[in-house]
Coordinates of C-alpha atoms and ligand atoms in Angstrom, one line a residue:
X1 CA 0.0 0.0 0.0
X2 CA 1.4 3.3 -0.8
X3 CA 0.4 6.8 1.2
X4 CA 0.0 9.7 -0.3
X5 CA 3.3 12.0 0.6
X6 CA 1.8 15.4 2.7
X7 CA 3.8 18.4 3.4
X8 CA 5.1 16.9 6.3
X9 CA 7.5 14.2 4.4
X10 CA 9.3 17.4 3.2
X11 CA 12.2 19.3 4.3
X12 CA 12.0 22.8 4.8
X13 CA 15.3 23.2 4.0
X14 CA 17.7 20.8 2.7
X15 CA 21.0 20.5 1.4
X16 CA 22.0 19.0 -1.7
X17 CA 26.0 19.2 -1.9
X18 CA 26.3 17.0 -4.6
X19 CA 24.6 19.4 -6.6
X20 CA 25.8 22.5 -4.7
X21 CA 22.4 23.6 -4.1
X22 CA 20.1 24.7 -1.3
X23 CA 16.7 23.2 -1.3
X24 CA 13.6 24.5 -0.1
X25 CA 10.0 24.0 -0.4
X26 CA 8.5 27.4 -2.2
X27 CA 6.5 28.7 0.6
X28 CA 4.6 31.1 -1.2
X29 CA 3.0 28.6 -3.5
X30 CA 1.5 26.8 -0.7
X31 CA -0.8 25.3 -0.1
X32 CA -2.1 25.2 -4.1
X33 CA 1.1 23.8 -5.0
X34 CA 4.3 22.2 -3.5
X35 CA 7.1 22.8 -5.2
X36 CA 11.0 22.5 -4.3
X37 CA 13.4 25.4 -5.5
X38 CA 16.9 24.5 -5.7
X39 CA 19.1 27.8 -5.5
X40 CA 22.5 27.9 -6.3
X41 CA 23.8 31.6 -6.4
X42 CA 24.0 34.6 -3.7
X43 CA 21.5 36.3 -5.4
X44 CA 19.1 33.1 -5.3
X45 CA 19.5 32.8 -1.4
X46 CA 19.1 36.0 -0.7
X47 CA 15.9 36.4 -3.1
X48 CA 14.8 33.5 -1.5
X49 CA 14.5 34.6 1.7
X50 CA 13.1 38.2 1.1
X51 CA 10.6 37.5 -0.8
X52 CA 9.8 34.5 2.3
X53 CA 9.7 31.2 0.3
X54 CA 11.9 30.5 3.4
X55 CA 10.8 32.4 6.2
X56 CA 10.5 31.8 9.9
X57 CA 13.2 32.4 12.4
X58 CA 14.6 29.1 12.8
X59 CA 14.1 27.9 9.0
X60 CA 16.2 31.4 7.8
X61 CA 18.6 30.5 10.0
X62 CA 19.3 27.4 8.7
X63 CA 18.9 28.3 5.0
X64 CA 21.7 30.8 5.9
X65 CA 23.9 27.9 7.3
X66 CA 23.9 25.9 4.1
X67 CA 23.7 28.9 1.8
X68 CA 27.0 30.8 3.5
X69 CA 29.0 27.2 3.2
X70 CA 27.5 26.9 -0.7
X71 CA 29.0 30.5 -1.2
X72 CA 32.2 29.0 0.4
X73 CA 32.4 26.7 -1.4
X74 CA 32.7 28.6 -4.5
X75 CA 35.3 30.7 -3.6
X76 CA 38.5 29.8 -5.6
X77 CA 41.6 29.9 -3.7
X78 CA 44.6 28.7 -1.3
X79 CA 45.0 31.7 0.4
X80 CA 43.4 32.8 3.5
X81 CA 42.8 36.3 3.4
X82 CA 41.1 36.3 0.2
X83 CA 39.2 33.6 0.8
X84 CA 38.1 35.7 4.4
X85 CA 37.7 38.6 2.4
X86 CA 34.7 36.6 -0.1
X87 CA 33.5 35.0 2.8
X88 CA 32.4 38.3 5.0
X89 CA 31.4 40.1 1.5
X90 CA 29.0 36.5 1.1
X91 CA 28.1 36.7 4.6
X92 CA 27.4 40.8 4.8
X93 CA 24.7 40.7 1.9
X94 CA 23.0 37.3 3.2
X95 CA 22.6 39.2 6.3
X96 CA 21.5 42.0 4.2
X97 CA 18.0 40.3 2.9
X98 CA 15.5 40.3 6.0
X99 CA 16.3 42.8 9.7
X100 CA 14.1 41.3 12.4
X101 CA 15.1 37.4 12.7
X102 CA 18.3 36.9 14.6
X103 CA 18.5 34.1 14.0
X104 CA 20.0 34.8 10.3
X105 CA 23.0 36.6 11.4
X106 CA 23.1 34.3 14.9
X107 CA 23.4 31.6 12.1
X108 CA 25.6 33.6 9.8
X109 CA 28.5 35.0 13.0
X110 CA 28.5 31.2 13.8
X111 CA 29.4 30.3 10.8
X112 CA 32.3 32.6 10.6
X113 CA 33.1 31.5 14.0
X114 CA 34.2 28.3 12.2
X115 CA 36.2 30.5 9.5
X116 CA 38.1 32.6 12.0
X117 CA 39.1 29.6 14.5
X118 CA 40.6 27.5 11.4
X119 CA 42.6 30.1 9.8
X120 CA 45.3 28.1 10.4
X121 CA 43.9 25.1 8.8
X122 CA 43.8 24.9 4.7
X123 CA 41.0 25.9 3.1
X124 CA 39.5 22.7 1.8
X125 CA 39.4 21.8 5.8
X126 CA 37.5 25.2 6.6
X127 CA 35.1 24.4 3.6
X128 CA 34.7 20.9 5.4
X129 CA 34.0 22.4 9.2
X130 CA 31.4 24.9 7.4
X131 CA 29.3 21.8 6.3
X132 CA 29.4 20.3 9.1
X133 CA 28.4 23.3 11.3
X134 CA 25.9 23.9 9.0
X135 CA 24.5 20.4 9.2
X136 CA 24.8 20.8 12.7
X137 CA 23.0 24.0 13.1
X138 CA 19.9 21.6 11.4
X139 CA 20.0 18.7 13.6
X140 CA 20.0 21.2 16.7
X141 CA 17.3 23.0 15.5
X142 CA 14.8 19.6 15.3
X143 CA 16.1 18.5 18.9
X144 CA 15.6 22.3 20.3
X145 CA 12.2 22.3 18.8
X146 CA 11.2 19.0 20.2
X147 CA 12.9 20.1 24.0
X148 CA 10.4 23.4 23.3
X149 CA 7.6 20.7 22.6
X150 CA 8.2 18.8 26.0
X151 CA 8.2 22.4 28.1
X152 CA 5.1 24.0 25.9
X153 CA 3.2 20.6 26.5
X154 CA 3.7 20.2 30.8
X155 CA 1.2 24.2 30.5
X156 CA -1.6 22.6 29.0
X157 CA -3.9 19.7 29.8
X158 CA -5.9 17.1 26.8
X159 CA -8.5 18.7 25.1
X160 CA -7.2 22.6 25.3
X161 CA -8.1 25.0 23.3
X162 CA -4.6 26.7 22.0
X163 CA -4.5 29.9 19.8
X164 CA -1.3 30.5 17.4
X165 CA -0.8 33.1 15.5
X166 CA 0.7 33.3 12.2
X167 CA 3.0 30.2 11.1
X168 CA 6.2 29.3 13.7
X169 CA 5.6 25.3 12.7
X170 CA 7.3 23.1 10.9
X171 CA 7.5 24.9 7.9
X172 CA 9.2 28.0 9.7
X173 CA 11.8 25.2 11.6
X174 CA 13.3 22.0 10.3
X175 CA 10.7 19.8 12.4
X176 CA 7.4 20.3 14.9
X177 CA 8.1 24.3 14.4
X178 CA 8.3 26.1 17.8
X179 CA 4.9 27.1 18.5
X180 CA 3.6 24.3 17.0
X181 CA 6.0 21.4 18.8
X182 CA 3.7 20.8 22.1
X183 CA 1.0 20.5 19.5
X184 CA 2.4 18.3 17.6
X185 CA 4.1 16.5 20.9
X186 CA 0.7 16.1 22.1
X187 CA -1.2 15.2 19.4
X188 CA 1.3 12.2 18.8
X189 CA -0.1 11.7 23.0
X190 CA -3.6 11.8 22.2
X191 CA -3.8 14.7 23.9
X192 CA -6.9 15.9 21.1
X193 CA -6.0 20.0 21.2
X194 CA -8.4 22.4 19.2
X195 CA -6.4 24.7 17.8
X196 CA -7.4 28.2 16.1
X197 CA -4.8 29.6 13.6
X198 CA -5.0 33.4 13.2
X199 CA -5.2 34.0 9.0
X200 CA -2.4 36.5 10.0
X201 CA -2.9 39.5 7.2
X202 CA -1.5 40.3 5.1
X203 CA 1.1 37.5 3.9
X204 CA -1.9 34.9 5.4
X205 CA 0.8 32.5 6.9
X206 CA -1.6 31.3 9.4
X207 CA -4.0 30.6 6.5
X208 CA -2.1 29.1 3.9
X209 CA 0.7 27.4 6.5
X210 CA -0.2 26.8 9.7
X211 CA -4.0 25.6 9.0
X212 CA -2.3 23.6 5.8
X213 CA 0.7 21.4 7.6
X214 CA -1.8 21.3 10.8
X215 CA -4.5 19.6 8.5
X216 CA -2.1 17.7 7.3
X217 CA -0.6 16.2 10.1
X218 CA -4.7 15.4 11.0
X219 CA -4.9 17.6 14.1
X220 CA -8.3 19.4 14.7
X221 CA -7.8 23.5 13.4
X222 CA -9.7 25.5 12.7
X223 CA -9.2 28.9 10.8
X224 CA -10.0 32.5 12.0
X225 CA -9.9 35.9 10.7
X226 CA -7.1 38.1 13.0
X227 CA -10.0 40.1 14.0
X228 CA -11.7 36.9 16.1
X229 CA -9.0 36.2 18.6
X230 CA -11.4 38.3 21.2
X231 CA -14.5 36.5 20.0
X232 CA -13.2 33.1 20.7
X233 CA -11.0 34.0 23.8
X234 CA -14.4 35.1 24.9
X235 CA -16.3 32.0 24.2
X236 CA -13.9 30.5 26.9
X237 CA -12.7 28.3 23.4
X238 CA -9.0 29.1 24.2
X239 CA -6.4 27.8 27.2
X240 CA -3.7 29.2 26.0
X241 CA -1.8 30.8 23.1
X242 CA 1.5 29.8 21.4
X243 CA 3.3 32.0 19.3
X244 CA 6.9 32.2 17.9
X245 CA 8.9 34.9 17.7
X246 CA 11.5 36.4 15.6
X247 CA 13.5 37.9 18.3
X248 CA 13.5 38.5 22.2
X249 CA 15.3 41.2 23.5
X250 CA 17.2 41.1 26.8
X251 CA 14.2 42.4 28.9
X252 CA 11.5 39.5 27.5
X253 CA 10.1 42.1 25.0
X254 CA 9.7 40.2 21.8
X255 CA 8.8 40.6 17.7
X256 CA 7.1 38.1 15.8
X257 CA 4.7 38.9 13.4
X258 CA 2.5 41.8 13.0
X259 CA -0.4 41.1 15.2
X260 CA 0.7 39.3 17.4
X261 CA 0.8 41.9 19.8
X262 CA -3.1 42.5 19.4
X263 CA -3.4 38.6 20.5
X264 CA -1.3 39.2 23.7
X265 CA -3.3 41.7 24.8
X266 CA -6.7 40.3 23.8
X267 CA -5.2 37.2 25.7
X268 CA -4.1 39.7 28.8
X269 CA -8.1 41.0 29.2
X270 CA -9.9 37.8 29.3
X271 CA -7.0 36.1 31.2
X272 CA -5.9 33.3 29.0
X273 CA -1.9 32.5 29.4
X274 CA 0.0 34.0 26.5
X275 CA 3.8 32.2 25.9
X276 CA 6.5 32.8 23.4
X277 CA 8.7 29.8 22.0
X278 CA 11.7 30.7 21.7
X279 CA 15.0 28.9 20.8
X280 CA 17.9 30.4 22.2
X281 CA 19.1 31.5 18.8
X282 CA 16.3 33.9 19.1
X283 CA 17.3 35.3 22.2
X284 CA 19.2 38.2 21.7
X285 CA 21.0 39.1 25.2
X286 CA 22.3 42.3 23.1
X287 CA 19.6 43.8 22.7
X288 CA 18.2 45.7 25.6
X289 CA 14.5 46.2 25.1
X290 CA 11.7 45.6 22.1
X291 CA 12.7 49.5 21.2
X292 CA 16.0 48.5 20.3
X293 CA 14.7 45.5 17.5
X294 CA 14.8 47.0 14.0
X295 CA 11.1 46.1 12.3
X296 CA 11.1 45.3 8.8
X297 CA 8.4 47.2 6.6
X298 CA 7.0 45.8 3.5
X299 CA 5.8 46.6 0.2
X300 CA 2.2 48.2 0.3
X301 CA 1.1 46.0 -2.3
X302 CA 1.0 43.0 0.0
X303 CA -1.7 44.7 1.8
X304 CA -3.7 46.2 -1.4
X305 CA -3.3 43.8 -4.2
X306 CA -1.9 40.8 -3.0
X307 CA -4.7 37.6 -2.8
X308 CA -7.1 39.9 -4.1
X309 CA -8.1 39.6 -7.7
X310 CA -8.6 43.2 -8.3
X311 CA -7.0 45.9 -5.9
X312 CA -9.1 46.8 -3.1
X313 CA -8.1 49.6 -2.1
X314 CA -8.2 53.5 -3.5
X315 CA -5.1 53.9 -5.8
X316 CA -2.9 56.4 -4.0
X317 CA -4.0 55.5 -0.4
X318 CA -1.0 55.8 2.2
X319 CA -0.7 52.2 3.4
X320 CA 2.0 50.6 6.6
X321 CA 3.0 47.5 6.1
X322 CA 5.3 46.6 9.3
X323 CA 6.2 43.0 8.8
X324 CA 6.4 42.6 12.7
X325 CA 5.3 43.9 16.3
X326 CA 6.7 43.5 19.5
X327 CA 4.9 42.2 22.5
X328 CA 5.7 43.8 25.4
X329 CA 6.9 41.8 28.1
X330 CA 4.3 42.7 30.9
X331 CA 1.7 40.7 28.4
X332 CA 3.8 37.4 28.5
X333 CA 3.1 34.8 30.3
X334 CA 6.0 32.7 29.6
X335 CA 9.0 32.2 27.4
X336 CA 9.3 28.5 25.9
X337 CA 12.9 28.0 25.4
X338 CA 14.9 24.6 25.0
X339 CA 16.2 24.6 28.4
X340 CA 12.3 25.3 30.1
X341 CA 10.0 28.5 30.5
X342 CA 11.4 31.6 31.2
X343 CA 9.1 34.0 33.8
X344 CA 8.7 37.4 34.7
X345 CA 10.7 39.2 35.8
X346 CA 12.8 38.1 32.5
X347 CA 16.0 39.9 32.4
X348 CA 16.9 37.5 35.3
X349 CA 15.4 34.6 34.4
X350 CA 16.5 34.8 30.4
X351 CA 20.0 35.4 32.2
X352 CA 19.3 32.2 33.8
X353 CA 18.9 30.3 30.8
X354 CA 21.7 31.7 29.1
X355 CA 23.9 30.1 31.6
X356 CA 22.2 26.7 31.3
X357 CA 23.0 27.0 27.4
X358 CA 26.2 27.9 28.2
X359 CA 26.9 24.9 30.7
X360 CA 25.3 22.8 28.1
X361 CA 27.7 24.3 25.2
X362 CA 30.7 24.1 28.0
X363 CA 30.1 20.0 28.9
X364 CA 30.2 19.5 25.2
Ligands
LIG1 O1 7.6 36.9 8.0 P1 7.7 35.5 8.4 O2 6.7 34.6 7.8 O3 9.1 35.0 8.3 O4 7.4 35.6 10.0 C1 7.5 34.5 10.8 C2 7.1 34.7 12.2 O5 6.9 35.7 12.6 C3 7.3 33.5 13.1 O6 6.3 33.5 14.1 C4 8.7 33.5 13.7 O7 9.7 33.6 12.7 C5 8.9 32.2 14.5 S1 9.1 30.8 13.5 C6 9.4 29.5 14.5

């Protein structure tokens, strides 16, 4: 008997080295069509991830991993410095393609961790350690996702209710997502969640993602319009709400994607526990508060033209189009991380867990 392949049974990002090529599944032709890309060149990459057929935090990051060693990989020569020299050039216009994710240049300063510790070493070896980092930075990211699972699953009970906003799932990571993983941890438990996924205007990731691989994966969702997070917080529908995040300043303040802000403080008024997953590559202990996280602003034709068949909206209308928001940290319940939920007040505990990570890294 053969079973139909779903989303599920595909990477979100793969490497294909034979081939020199990044893989990744086209997110903006979901969920019509599923189609793999395979990009070779700088200006692929970096397209690639502007225009979000790889998005989400985790997911960039790793796109960055394999598509910083590709870029290595080209670079022709025996001697050091030049090859240094291509390699930051490389690095610097990856970076260059989205602001708020830190996990891009988190992904991107590892990297050239690897670079700067071998200089010693010839470069065929350095090539080598890049690969493997960036294989490495993968296989963390699907056993940081499933820790975040274990920890978002012990705050909710069989048969919850759970709001998520936008798309921090399995096709934003490379397995379970972040927001998604006790979801997924517990449907695998038979722990039967109902689970409402925001539409999240104007790019619809909640729609087109989140409701798709959830479906898919045969767990009970149900899609909502932004604008009903109150209406079915109010019903008493929802226990608690999941949502990703792009990055978390030092304080607990955190971006992820425009809205979600509006569902923290619906969450807030009708007393229903709002938590952040967060890996620790989206922790960003530089950066003091949510004021200090730069917010990327899109085209305005994502919010007047985009899904509709005519424009909808009066030519010459001023439109904003911030990509992100961030949640301040009085509205958070919790932060999910890999090594267990972060509380108020957060610049201590997030300090906590950055010495666990460290202990971890140490022990190594
Ligand atoms: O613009 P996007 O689709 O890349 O935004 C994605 C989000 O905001 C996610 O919630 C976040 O990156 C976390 S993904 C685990």
């Amino acid at each position: 008997m053969t079973t139909e392949k779903t989303i599920l049974d595909y990477d979100t990002v793969a490497l294909d080295d034979t081939d020199s090529a990044l893989v990744i599944i086209d997110q903006t032709k979901l969920p019509g069509k599923i189609e793999l890309l395979r990009l070779h060149t700088a200006e692929e990459i970096w397209n690639a991830i502007y225009l979000l057929q790889v998005r989400g935090a985790p997911a960039i990051g790793v796109a960055a991993g394999f598509g910083i060693y590709l870029l290595a990989k080209q670079i022709d020569t025996t001697d050091f410095l030049i090859f240094y020299e291509e390699f930051s050039r490389a690095k610097q216009y990856l970076d260059s393609s989205r602001p708020t994710a830190v996990n891009l240049s988190w992904a991107l300063n590892r990297m050239e961790q690897v670079v700067l510790a071998h200089k010693n070493e010839p470069i065929p070896t350095i090539k080598q350690l890049l690969k493997e980092t960036a294989i490495r930075i993968q296989e963390e990211d699907i056993d940081i996702c499933r820790r975040i699972g274990e920890h978002g699953l012990s705050l909710v009970k069989p048969g919850d209710g759970i709001l998520t906003h936008c798309n921090a799932g399995k096709l934003a990571t490379s397995r379970y997502g972040t927001a998604t993983a006790p979801i997924y941890l517990g449907h695998e438990r038979g722990y039967e969640f109902h689970v409402y996924a925001d539409e999240t205007r104007p790019l619809l990731q909640g729609a087109r993602l989140t409701a798709f691989e959830l479906q898919s994966a045969g767990i009970d969702v149900t899609l909502i319009c932004d604008n009903m997070s109150a209406m079915v917080m109010k019903q008493g529908k929802v226990n608690a709400v999941f949502v990703g995040c792009d990055r978390v300043a030092a304080n607990g303040d955190a971006a992820n994607k425009i809205g979600t802000s509006v569902v923290a403080t619906v969450a807030k008024h009708y007393g229903v526990p709002f938590y952040v997953c967060a890996p620790t590559s989206t922790i960003d202990w530089n950066t003091p508060t949510g004021a200090d996280i730069m917010i990327e602003e899109r085209k305005p034709s994502e919010v007047t033209d985009m899904w509709y068949e005519k424009r909808m909206a009066p030519e010459g209308v001023k439109v904003y189009n911030p990509a992100f928001d961030v949640t301040d940290a009085e509205l958070i319940s919790g932060i999910v991380t890999e090594y267990g939920v972060a509380r108020a007040p957060f610049t201590e505990s997030l300090k906590k867990i950055k010495l666990l990570k460290e202990n971890e890294e140490n022990g190594r």
